[in-house]
PDB file of C-alpha atoms in Angstrom:
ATOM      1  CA  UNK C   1       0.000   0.000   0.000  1.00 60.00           C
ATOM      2  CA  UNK C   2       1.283   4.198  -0.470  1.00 68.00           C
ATOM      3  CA  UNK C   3       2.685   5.758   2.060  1.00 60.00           C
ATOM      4  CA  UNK C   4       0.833   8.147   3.735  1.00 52.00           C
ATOM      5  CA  UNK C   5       0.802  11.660   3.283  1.00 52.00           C
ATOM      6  CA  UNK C   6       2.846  13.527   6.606  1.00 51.00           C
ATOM      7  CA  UNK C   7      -0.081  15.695   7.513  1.00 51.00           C
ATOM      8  CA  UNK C   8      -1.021  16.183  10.968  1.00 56.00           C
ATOM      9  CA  UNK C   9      -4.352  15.202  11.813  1.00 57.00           C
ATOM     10  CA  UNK C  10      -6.422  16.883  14.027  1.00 70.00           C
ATOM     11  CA  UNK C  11      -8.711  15.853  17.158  1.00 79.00           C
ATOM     12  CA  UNK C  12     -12.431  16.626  16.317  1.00 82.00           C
ATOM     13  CA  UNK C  13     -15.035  17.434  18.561  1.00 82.00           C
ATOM     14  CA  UNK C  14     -17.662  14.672  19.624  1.00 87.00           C
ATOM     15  CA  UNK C  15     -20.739  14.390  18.080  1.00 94.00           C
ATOM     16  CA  UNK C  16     -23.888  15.483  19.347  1.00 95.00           C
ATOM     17  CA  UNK C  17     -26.238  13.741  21.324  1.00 96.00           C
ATOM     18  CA  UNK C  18     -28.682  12.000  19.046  1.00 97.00           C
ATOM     19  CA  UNK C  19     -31.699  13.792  20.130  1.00 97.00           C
ATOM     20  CA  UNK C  20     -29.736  16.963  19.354  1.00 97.00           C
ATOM     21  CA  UNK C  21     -28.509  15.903  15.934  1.00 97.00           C
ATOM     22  CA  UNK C  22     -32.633  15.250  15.392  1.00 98.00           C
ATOM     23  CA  UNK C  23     -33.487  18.726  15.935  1.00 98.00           C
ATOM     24  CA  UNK C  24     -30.768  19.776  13.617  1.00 98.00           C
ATOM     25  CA  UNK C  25     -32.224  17.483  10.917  1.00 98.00           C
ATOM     26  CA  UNK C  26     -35.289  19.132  11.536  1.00 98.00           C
ATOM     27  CA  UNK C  27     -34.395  22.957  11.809  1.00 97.00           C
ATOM     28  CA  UNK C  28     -32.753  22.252   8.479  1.00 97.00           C
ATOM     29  CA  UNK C  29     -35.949  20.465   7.014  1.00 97.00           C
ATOM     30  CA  UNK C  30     -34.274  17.323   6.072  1.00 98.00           C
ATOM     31  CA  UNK C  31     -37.455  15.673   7.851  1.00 97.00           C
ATOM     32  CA  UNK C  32     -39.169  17.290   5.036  1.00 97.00           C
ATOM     33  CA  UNK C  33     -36.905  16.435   2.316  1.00 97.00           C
ATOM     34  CA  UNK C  34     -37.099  12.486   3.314  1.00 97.00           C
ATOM     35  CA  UNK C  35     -41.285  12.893   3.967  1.00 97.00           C
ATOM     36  CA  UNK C  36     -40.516  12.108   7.436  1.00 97.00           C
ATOM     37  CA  UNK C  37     -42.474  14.082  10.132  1.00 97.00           C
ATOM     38  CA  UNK C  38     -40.742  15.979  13.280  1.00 98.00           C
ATOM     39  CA  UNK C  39     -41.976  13.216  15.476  1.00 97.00           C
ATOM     40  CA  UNK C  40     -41.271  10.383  13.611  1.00 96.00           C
ATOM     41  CA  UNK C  41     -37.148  11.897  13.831  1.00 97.00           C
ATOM     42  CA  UNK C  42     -37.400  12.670  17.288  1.00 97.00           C
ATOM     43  CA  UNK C  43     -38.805   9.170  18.099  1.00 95.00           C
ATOM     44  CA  UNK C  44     -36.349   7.436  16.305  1.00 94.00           C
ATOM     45  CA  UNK C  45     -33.520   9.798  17.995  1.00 95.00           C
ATOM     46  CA  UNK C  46     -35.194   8.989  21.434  1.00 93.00           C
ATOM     47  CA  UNK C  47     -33.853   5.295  21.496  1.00 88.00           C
ATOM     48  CA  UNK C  48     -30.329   4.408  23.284  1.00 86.00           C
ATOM     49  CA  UNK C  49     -27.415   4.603  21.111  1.00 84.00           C
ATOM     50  CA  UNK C  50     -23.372   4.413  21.591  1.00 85.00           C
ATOM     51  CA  UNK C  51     -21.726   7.989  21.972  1.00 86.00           C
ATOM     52  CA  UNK C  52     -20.664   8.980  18.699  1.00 91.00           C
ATOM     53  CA  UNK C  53     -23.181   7.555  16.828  1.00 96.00           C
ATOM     54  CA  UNK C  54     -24.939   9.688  13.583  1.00 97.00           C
ATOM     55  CA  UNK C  55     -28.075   9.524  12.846  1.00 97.00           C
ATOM     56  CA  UNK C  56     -28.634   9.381   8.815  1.00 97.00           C
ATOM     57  CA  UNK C  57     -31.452   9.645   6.253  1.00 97.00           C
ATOM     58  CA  UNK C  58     -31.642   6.877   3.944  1.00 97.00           C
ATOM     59  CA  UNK C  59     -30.185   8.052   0.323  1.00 96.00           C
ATOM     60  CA  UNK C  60     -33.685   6.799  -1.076  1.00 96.00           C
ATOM     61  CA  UNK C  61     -35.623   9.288   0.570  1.00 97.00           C
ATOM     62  CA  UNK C  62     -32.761  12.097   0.783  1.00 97.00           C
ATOM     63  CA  UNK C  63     -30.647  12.519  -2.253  1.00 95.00           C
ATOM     64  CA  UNK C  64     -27.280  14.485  -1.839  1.00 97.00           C
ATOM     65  CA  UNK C  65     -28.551  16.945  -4.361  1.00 97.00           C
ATOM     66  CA  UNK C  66     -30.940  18.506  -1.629  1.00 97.00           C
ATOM     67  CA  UNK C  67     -28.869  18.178   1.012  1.00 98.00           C
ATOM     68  CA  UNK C  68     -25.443  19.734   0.067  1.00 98.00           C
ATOM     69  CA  UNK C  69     -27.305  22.795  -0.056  1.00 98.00           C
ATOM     70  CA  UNK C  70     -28.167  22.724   3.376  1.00 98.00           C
ATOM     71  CA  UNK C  71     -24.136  22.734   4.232  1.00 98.00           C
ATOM     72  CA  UNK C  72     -22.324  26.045   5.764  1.00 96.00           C
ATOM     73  CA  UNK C  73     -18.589  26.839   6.049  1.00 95.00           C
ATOM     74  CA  UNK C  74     -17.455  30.349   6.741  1.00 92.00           C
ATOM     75  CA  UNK C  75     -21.178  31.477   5.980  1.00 93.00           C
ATOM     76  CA  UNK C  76     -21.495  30.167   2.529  1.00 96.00           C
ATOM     77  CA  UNK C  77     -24.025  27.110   1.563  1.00 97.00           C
ATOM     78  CA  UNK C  78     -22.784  23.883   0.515  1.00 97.00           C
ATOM     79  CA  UNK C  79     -23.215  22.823  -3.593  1.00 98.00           C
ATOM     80  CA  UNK C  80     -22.479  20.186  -5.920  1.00 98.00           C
ATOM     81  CA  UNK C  81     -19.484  20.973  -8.746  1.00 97.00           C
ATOM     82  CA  UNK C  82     -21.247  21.658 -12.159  1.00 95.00           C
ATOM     83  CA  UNK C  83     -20.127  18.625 -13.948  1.00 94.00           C
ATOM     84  CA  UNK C  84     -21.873  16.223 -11.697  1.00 96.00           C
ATOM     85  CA  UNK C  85     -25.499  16.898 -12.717  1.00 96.00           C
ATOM     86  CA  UNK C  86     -25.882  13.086 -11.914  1.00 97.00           C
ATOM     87  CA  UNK C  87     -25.000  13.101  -8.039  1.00 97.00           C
ATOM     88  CA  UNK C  88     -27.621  11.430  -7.242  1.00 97.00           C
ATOM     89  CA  UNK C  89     -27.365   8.582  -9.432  1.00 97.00           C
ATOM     90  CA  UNK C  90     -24.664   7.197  -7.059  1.00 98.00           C
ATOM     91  CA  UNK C  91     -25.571   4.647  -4.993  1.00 96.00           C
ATOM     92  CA  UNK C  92     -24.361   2.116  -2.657  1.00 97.00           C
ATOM     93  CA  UNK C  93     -21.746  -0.648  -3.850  1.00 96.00           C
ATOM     94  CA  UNK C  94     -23.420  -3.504  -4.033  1.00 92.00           C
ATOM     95  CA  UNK C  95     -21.015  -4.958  -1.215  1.00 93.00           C
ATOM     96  CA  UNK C  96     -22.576  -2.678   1.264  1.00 95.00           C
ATOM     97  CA  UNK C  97     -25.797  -3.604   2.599  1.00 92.00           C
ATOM     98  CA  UNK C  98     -27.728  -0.585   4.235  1.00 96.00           C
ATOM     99  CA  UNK C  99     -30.497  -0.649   6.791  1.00 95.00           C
ATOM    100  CA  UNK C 100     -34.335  -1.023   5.404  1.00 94.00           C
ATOM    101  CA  UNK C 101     -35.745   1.965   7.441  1.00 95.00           C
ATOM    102  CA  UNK C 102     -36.112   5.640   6.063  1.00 96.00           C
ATOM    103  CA  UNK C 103     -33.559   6.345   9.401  1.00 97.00           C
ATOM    104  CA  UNK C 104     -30.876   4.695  10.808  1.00 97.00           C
ATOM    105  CA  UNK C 105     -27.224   5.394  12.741  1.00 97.00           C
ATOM    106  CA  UNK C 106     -23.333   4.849  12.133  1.00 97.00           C
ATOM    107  CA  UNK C 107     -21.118   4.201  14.490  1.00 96.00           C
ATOM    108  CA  UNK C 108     -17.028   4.405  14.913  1.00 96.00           C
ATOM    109  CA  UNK C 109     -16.730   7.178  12.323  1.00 97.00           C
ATOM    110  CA  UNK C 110     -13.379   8.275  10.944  1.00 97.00           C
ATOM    111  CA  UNK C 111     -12.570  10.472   8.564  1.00 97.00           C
ATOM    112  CA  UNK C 112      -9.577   8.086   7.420  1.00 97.00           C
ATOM    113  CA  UNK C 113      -6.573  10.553   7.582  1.00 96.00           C
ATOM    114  CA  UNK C 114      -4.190   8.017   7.797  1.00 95.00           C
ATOM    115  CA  UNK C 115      -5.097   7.254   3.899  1.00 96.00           C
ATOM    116  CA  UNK C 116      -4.393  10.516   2.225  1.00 96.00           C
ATOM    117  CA  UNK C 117      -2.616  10.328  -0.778  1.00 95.00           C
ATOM    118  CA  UNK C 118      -3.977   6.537  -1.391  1.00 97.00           C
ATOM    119  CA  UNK C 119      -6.402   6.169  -4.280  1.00 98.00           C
ATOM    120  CA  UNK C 120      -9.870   4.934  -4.035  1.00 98.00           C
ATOM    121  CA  UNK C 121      -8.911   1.787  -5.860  1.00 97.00           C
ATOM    122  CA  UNK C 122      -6.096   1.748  -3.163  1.00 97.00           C
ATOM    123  CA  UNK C 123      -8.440   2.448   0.137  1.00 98.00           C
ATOM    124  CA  UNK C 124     -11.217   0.113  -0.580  1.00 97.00           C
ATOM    125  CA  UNK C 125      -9.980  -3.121  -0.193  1.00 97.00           C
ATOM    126  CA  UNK C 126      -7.976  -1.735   2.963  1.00 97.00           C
ATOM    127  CA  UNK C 127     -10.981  -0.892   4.744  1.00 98.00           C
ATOM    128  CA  UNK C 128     -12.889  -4.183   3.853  1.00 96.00           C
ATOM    129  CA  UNK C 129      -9.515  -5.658   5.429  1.00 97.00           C
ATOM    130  CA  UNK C 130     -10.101  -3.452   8.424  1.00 97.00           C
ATOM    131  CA  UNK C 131     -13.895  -5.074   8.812  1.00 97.00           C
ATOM    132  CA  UNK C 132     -14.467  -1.083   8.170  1.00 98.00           C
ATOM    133  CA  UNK C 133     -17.663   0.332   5.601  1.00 98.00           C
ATOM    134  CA  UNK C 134     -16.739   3.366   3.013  1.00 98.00           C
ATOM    135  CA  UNK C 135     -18.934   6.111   3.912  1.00 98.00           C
ATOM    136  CA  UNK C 136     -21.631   6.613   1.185  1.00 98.00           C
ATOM    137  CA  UNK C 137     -22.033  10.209  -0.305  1.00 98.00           C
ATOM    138  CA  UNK C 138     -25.175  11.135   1.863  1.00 98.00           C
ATOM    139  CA  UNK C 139     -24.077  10.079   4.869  1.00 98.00           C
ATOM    140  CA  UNK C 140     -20.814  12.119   4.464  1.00 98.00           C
ATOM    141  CA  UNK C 141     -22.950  15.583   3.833  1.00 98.00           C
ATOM    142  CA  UNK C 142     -25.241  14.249   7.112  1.00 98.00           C
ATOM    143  CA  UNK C 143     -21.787  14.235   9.038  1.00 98.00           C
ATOM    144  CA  UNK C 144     -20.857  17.176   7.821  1.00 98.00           C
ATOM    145  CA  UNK C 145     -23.912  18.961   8.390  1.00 98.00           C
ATOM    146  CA  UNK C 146     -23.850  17.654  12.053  1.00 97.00           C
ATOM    147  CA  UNK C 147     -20.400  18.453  12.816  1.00 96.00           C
ATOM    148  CA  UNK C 148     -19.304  21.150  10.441  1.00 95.00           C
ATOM    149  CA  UNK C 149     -15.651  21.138  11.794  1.00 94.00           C
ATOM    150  CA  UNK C 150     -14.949  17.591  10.575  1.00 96.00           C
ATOM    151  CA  UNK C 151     -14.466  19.969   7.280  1.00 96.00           C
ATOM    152  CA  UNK C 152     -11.392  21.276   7.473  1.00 94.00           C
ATOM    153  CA  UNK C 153      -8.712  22.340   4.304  1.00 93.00           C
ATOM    154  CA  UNK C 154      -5.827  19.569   3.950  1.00 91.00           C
ATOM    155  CA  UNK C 155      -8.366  17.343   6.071  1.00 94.00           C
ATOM    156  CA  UNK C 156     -11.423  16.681   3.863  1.00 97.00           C
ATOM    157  CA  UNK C 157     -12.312  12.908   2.969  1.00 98.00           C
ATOM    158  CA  UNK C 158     -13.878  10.867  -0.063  1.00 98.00           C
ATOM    159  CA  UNK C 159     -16.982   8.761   0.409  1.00 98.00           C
ATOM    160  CA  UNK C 160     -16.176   5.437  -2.008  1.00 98.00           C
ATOM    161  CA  UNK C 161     -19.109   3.572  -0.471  1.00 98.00           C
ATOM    162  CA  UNK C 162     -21.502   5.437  -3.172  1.00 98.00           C
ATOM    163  CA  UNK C 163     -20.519   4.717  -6.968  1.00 98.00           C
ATOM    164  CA  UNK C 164     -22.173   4.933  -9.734  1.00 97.00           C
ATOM    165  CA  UNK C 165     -22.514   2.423 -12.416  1.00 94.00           C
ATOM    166  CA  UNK C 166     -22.771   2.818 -16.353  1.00 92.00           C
ATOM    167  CA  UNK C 167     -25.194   1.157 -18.689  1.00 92.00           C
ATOM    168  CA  UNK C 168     -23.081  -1.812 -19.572  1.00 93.00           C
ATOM    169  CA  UNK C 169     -22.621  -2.958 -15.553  1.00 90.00           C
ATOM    170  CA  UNK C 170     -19.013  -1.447 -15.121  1.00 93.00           C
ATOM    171  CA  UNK C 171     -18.325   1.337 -12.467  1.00 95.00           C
ATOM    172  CA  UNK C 172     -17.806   4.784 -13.786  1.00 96.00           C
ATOM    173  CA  UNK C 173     -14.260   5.976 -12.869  1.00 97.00           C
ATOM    174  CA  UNK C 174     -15.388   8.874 -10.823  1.00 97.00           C
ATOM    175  CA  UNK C 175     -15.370   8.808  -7.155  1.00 98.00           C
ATOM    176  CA  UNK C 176     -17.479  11.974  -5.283  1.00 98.00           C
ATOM    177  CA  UNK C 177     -15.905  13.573  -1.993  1.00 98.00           C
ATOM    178  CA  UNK C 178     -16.198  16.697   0.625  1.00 98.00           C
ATOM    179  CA  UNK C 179     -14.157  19.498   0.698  1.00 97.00           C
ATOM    180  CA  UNK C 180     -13.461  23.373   0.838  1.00 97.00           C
ATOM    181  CA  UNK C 181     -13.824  25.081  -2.615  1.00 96.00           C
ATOM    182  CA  UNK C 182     -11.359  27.466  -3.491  1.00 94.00           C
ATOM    183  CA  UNK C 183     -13.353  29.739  -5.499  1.00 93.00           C
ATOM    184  CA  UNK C 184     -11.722  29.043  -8.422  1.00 93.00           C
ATOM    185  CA  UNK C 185     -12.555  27.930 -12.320  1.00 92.00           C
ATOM    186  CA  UNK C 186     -16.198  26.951 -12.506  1.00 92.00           C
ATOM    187  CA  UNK C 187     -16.846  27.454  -8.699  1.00 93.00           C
ATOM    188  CA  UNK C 188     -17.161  31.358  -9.173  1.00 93.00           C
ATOM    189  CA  UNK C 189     -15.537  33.612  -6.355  1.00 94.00           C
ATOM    190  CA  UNK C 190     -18.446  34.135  -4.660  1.00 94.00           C
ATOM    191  CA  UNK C 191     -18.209  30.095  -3.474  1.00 95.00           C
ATOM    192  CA  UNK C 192     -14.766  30.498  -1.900  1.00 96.00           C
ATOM    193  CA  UNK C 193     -14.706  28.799   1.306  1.00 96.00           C
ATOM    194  CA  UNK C 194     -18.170  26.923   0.535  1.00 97.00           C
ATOM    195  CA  UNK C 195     -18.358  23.218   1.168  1.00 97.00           C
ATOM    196  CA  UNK C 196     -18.124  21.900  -2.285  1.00 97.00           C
ATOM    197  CA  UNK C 197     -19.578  18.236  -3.283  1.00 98.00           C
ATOM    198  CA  UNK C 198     -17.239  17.464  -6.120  1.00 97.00           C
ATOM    199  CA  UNK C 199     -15.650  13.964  -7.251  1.00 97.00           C
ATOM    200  CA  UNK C 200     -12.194  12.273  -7.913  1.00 97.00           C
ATOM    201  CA  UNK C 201     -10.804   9.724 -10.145  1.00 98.00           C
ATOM    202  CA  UNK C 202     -10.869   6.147  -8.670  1.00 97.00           C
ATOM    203  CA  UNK C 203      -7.362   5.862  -9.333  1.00 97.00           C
ATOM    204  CA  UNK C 204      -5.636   9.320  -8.798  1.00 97.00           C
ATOM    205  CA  UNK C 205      -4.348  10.105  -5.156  1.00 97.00           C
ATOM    206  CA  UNK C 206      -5.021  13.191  -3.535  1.00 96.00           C
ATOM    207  CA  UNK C 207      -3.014  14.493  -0.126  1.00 95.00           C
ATOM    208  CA  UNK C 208      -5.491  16.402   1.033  1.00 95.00           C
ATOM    209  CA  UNK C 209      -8.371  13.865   1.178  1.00 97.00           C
ATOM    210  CA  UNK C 210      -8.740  10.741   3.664  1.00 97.00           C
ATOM    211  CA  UNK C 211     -11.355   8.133   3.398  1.00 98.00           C
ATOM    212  CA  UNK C 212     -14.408   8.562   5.462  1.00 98.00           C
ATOM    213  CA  UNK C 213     -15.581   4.826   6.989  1.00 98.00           C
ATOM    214  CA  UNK C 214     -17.869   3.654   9.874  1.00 98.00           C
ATOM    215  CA  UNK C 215     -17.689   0.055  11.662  1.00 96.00           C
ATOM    216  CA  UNK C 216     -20.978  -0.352  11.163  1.00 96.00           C
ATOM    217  CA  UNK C 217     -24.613   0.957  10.312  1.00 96.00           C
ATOM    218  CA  UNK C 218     -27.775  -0.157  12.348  1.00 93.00           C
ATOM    219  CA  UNK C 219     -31.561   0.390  12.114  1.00 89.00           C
ATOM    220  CA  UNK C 220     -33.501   2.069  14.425  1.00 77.00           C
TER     221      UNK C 220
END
C-alpha cells in the first residue's frame, strides 16, 4: 500500500447527542426532504445509542442533491461541482448492505486521515480488510452537516461507499468527496470557502483527502 501523506491530523469534537442531531435534521428540514415528520425523527432519535453515533437519512428518501445545499462553512451554503449533474445517481456498492428503514445510525466514524494520498482503488480493499464500511455520499454531507468542523482544508475525505454504475454494468471511474472550494474555475468567487460536493478519479491520489468509513450501520 502508499505511504501516507505527513499531515497532521487533528482531534475533532464529539458528536452530538442524538436527540440533538434530530433537531438539527429538523431545523434544516431534512425531515421534510425524506417525507418524514418531526416526530417520527425525534422518536427514532429517542432510542439508546453508543456515543458517537450519527443519525442518517436513507439516500432513497434524501438525495445528496438537496442536502449539500443545506451545508455552511465560513457562511457560505454547501453545492455540488457543475459537472456532476448526476450526483444522485450514485448509490451504494453492491457490497454494502444498508439498513431497510427511512432512518438509521453509524457508528465508529473516521474520517480516514491516515489514507491521504492513497487512491480509491487503493483504500477500498484496505478498509474491507479493516472489517471497516466506506462512507456513502449522503451520509458524508449528514456528518458534515452535524459536525461542520470535521471539514477542514488539507483534512477533507472521499466517500467510495456510493458509486455509480454505467449502462453496460461497469463502475464509472469517478469517485465523489467533501471538501473546501477554493473559489476558483467553474466554482465562481463568490463560493470560496463553501463546502463543495465534487468527485475524484478512482485511481488518482489526492493528499489532502482521507477516506471517510464507519464500523458499522444499524436500524432504528
Amino acid at each position: 500500500m502508499p505511504e501516507s501523506a505527513s499531515v497532521t491530523s487533528t482531534v475533532l469534537p464529539a458528536l452530538p447527542s442524538l436527540g440533538t442531531q434530530a433537531e438539527r435534521l429538523i431545523e434544516s428540514g431534512v425531515h421534510e426532504i425524506a417525507g418524514l415528520s418531526a416526530a417520527e425523527v425525534r422518536a427514532v432519535a429517542a432510542a439508546p445509542a453508543e456515543d458517537g453515533a450519527l443519525l442518517a437519512v436513507h439516500p432513497e428518501h434524501a438525495p445528496a442533491s438537496s442536502l449539500a445545499p443545506l451545508l455552511r462553512h465560513d457562511g457560505r451554503p454547501g453545492f455540488v461541482v457543475t459537472d456532476m449533474t448526476d450526483v444522485d445517481l450514485f448509490a451504494p456498492l453492491g457490497t454494502l448492505t444498508l439498513p431497510d428503514a427511512p432512518l438509521y445510525v453509524l457508528t465508529g466514524l473516521d474520517r480516514g486521515d491516515r489514507m491521504a494520498n492513497w487512491s480509491p482503488d487503493e483504500a477500498l480493499p484496505a478498509l474491507a480488510a479493516q472489517d471497516r464500511t466506506p462512507l456513502l455520499l449522503s451520509e458524508g454531507i449528514h456528518w458534515v452537516l452535524q459536525q461542520p468542523a470535521v471539514l477542514e482544508r488539507n483534512h477533507c475525505f472521499m466517500t467510495i461507499g456510493s458509486r455509480l454504475r454505467k449502462a453496460n454494468g461497469a463502475l464509472d471511474s469517478r469517485t465523489p468527496a467533501l471538501w473546501i472550494s477554493n473559489g476558483t474555475g467553474r466554482d465562481g468567487r463568490e463560493r470560496r470557502n463553501a463546502p463543495k460536493v465534487g468527485w475524484c478519479w478512482a485511481g488518482n491520489r489526492h493528499t489532502w483527502l482521507g477516506f471517510a468509513s464507519a464500523a458499522g450501520r444499524r436500524g432504528r
